XYZ file of N, CA and C in Angstrom:
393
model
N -12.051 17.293 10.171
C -11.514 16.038 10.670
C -10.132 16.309 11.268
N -9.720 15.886 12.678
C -8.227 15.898 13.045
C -7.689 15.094 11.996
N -6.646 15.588 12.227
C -4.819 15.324 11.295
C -4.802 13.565 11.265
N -4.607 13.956 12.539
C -4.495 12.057 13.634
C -5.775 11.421 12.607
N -6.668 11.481 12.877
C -7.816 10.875 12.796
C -7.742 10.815 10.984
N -7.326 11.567 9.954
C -7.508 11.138 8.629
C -6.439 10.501 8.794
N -5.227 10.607 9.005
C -4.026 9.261 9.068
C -4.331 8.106 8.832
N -4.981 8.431 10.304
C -5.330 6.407 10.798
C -6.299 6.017 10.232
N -7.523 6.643 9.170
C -8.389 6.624 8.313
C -7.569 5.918 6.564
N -6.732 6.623 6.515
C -6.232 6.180 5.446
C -5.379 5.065 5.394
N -4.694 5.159 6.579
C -3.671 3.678 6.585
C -4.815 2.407 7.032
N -5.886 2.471 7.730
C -7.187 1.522 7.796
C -7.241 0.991 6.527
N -7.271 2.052 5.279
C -7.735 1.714 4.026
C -6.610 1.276 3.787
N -5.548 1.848 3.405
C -4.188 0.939 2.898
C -4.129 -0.227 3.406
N -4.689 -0.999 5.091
C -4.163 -2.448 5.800
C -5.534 -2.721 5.002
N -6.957 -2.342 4.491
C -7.953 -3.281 4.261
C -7.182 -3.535 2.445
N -7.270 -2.671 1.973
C -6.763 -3.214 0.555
C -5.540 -3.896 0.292
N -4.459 -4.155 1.041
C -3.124 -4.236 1.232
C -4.001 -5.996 1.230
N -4.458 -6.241 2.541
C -4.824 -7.422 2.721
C -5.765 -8.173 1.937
N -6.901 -7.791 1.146
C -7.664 -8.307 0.092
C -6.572 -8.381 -0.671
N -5.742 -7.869 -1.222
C -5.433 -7.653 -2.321
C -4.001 -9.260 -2.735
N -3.596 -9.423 -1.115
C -2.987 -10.467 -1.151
C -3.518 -11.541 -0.540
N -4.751 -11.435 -0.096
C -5.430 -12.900 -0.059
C -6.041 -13.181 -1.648
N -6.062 -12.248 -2.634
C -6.935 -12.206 -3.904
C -5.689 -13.448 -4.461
N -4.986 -12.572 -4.472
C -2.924 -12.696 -4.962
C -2.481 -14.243 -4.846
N -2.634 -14.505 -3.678
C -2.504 -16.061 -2.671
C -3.474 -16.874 -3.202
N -4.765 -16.636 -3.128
C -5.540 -17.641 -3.088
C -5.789 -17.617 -5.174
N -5.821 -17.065 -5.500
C -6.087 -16.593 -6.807
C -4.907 -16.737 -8.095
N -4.074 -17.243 -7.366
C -2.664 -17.309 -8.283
C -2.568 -18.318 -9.624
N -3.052 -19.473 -9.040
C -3.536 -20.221 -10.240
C -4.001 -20.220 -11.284
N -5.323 -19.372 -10.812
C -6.180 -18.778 -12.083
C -6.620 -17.894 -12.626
N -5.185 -17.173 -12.307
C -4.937 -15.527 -12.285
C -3.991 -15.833 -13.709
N -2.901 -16.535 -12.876
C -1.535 -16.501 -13.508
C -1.977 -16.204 -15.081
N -2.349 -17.198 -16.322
C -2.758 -17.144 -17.523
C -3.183 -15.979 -18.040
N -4.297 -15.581 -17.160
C -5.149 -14.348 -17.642
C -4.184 -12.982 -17.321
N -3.279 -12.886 -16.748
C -2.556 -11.496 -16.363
C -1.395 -11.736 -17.366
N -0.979 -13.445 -17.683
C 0.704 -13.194 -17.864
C 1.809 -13.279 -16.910
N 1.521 -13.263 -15.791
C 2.496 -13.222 -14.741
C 2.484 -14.466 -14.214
N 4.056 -15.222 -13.666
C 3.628 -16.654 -12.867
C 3.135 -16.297 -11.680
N 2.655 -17.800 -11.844
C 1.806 -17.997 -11.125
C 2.847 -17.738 -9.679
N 3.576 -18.226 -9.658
C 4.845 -18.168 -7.872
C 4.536 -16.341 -8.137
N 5.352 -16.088 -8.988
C 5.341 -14.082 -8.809
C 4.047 -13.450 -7.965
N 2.798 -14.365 -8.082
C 1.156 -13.856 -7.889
C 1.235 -14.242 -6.358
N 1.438 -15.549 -6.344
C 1.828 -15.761 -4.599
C 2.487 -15.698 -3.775
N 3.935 -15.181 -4.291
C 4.719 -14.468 -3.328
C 4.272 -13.202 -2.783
N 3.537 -12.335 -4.313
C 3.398 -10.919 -3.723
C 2.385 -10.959 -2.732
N 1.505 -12.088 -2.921
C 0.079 -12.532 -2.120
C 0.993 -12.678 -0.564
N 1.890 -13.601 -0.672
C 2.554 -13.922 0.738
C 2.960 -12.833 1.517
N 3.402 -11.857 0.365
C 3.908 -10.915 1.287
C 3.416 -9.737 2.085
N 2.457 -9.384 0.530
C 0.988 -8.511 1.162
C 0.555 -8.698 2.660
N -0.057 -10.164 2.854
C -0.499 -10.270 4.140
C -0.098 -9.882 5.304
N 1.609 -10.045 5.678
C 1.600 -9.599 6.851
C 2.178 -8.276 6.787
N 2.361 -7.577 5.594
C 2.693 -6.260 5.622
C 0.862 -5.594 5.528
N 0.054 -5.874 5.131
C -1.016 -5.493 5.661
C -1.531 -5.689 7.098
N -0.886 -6.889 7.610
C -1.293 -6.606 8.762
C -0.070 -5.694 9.957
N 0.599 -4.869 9.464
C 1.649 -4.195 10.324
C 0.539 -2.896 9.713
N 0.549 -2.603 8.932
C -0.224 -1.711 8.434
C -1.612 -1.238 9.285
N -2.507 -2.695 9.392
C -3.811 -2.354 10.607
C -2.887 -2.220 12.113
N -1.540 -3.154 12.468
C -1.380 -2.324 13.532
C -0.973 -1.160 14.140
N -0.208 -0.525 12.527
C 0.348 0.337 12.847
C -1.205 1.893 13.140
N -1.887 1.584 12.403
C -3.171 2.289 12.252
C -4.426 2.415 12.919
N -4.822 1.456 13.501
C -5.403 0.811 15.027
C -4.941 1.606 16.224
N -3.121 1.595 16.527
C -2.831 2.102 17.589
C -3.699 3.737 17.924
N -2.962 3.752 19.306
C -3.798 4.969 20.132
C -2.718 6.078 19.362
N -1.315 5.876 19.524
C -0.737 6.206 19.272
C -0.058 6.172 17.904
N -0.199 6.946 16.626
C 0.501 7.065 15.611
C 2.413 6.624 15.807
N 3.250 5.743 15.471
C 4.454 5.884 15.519
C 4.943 6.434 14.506
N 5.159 7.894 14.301
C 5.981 8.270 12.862
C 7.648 7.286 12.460
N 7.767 6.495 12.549
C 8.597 5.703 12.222
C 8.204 4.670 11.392
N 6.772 4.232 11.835
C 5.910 3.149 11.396
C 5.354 4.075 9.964
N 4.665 5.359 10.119
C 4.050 5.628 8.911
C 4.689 5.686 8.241
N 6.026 6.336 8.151
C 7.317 6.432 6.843
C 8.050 5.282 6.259
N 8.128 4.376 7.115
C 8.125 3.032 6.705
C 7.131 2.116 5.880
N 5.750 2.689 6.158
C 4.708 2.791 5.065
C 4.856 3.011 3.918
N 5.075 4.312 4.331
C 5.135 5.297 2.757
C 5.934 4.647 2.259
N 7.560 4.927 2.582
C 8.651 4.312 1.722
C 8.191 2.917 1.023
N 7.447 1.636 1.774
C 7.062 0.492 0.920
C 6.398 0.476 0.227
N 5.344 1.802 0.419
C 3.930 1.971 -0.840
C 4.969 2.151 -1.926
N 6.172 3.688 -1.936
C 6.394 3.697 -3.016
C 7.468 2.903 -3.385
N 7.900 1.972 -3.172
C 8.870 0.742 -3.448
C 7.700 0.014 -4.518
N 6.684 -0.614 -4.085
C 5.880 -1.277 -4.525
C 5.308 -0.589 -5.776
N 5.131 0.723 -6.156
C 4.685 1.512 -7.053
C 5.885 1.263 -7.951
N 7.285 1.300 -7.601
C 8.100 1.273 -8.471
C 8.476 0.015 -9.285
N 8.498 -1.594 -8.524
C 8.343 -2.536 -8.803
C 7.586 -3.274 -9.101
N 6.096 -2.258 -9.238
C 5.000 -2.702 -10.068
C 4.952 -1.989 -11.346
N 5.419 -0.885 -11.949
C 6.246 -0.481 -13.221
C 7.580 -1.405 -13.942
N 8.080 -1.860 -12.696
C 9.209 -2.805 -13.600
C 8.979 -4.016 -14.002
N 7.732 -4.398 -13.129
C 7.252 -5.866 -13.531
C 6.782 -5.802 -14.883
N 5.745 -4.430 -14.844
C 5.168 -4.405 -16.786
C 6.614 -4.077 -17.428
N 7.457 -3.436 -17.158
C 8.351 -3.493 -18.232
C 9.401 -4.169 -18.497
N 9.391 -5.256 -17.479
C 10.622 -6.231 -17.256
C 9.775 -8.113 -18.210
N 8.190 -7.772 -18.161
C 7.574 -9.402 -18.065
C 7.026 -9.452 -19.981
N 7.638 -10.116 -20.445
C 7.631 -10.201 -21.996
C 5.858 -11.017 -21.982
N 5.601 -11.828 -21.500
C 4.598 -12.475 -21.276
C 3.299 -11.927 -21.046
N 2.978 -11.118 -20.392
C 2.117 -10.257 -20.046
C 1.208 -9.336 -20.610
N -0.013 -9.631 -20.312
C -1.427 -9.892 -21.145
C -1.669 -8.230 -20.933
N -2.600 -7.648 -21.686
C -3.230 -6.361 -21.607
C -3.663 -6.364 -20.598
N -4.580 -7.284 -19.953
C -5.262 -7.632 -18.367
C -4.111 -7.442 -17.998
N -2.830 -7.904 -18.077
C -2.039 -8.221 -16.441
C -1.584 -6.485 -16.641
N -1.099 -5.618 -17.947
C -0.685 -4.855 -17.691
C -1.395 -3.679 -16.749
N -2.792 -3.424 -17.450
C -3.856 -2.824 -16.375
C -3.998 -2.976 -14.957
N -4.214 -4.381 -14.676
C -4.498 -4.824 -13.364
C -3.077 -4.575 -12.373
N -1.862 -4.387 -12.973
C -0.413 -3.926 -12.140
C -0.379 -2.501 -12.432
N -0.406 -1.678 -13.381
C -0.694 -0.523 -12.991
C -1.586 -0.196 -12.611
N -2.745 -0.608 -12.421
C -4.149 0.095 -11.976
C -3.821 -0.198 -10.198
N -3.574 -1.024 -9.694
C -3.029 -1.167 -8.519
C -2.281 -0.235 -7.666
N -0.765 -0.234 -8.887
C 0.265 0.590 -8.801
C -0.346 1.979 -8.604
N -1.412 2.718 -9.341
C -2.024 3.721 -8.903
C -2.836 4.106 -7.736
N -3.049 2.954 -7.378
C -3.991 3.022 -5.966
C -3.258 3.375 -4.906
N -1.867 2.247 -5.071
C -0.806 2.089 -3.978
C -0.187 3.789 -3.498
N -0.256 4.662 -5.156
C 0.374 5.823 -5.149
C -0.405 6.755 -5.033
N -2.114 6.655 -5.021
C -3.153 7.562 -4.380
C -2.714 7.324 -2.668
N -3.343 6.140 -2.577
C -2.547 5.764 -0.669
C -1.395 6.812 -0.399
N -0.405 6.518 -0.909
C 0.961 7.051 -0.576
C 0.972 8.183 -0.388
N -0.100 9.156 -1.134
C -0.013 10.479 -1.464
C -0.901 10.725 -0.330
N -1.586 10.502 0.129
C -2.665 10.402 1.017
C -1.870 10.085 2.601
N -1.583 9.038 2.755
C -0.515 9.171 4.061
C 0.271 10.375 4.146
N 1.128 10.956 3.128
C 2.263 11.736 2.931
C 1.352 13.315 3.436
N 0.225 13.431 2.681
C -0.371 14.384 3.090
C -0.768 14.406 4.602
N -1.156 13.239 4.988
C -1.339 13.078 6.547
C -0.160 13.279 7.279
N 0.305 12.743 7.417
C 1.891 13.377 8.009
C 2.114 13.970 7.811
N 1.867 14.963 6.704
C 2.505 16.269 7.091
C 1.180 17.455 7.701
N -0.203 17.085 7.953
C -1.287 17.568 8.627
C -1.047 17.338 10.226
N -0.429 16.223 10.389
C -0.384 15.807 11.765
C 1.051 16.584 11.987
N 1.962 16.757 11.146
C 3.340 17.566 11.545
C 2.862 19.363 11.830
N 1.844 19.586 11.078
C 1.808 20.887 11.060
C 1.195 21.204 12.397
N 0.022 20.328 13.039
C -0.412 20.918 14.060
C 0.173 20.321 15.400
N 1.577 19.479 15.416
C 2.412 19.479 16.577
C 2.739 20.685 16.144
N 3.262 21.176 14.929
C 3.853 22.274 15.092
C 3.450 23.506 15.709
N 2.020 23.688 15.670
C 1.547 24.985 16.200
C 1.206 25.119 17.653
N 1.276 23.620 17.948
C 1.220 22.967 19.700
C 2.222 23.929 20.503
C-alpha cells in the first residue's frame, strides 16, 4: 500500500469514528449521562465538539493533497483528547465502572489512531525522502 494512501485510510477512520462517536455523545447524552456518571452537558459538549472536528478530519483526508500541517494538528488533538480523557476518570468522583471503561476504552482507540497517523507520516516522510 502507498504511504499517501494508508494516511488517508486511517484519518477516513479517525473522521468516521470521530463523527459517530459525537453524534452517539450529542444525541445520547441524556441517557448516557446516569449510566457512565458523567453530566449529561460534559456528554454534549464533547458530542458538539467531536462533530466538526470530525468533519476537518474527513476534509483533511478526502483531499488530493495530504496538508502536513493538517495531519499534525490531528495528531496533536488525538493526543490532547487521550490525555483529557484520563483526567476526566481521574478528576469525576461520580463515575460508574461503565463510564470509566467506556472513556478509557475510547481513549485507547483515539491512541491506536494517533499511533497509526504518526506512523503514516512518518511512511509518507520517508519516501519524499528517497524522492
Amino acid at each position: 500500500m502507498q504511504p499517501h494512501l494508508f494516511l488517508k485510510r486511517v484519518l477516513l477512520l479517525d473522521a468516521a469514528s470521530c463523527l459517530g462517536m459525537g453524534i452517539l455523545l450529542a444525541a445520547g447524552a441524556g441517557p448516557l449521562a446516569p449510566l457512565l456518571g458523567l453530566g449529561s452537558s460534559l456528554l454534549l459538549g464533547a458530542g458538539a465538539v467531536l462533530v466538526p472536528i470530525g468533519l476537518f478530519i474527513l476534509w483533511a483526508g478526502a483531499r488530493r493533497t495530504l496538508l502536513p500541517a493538517a495531519v499534525y494538528l490531528i495528531v496533536a488533538g488525538n493526543l490532547l483528547w487521550v490525555i483529557e480523557s484520563v483526567l476526566v476518570v481521574r478528576g469525576t468522583e461520580a463515575i460508574t465502572s461503565l463510564g470509566t471503561a467506556f472513556v478509557l476504552v475510547q481513549a485507547a482507540a483515539v491512541a491506536g489512531l494517533c499511533a497509526l497517523e504518526w506512523l503514516g507520516i512518518r511512511r509518507v516522510r520517508g519516501v519524499a525522502a528517497q524522492a
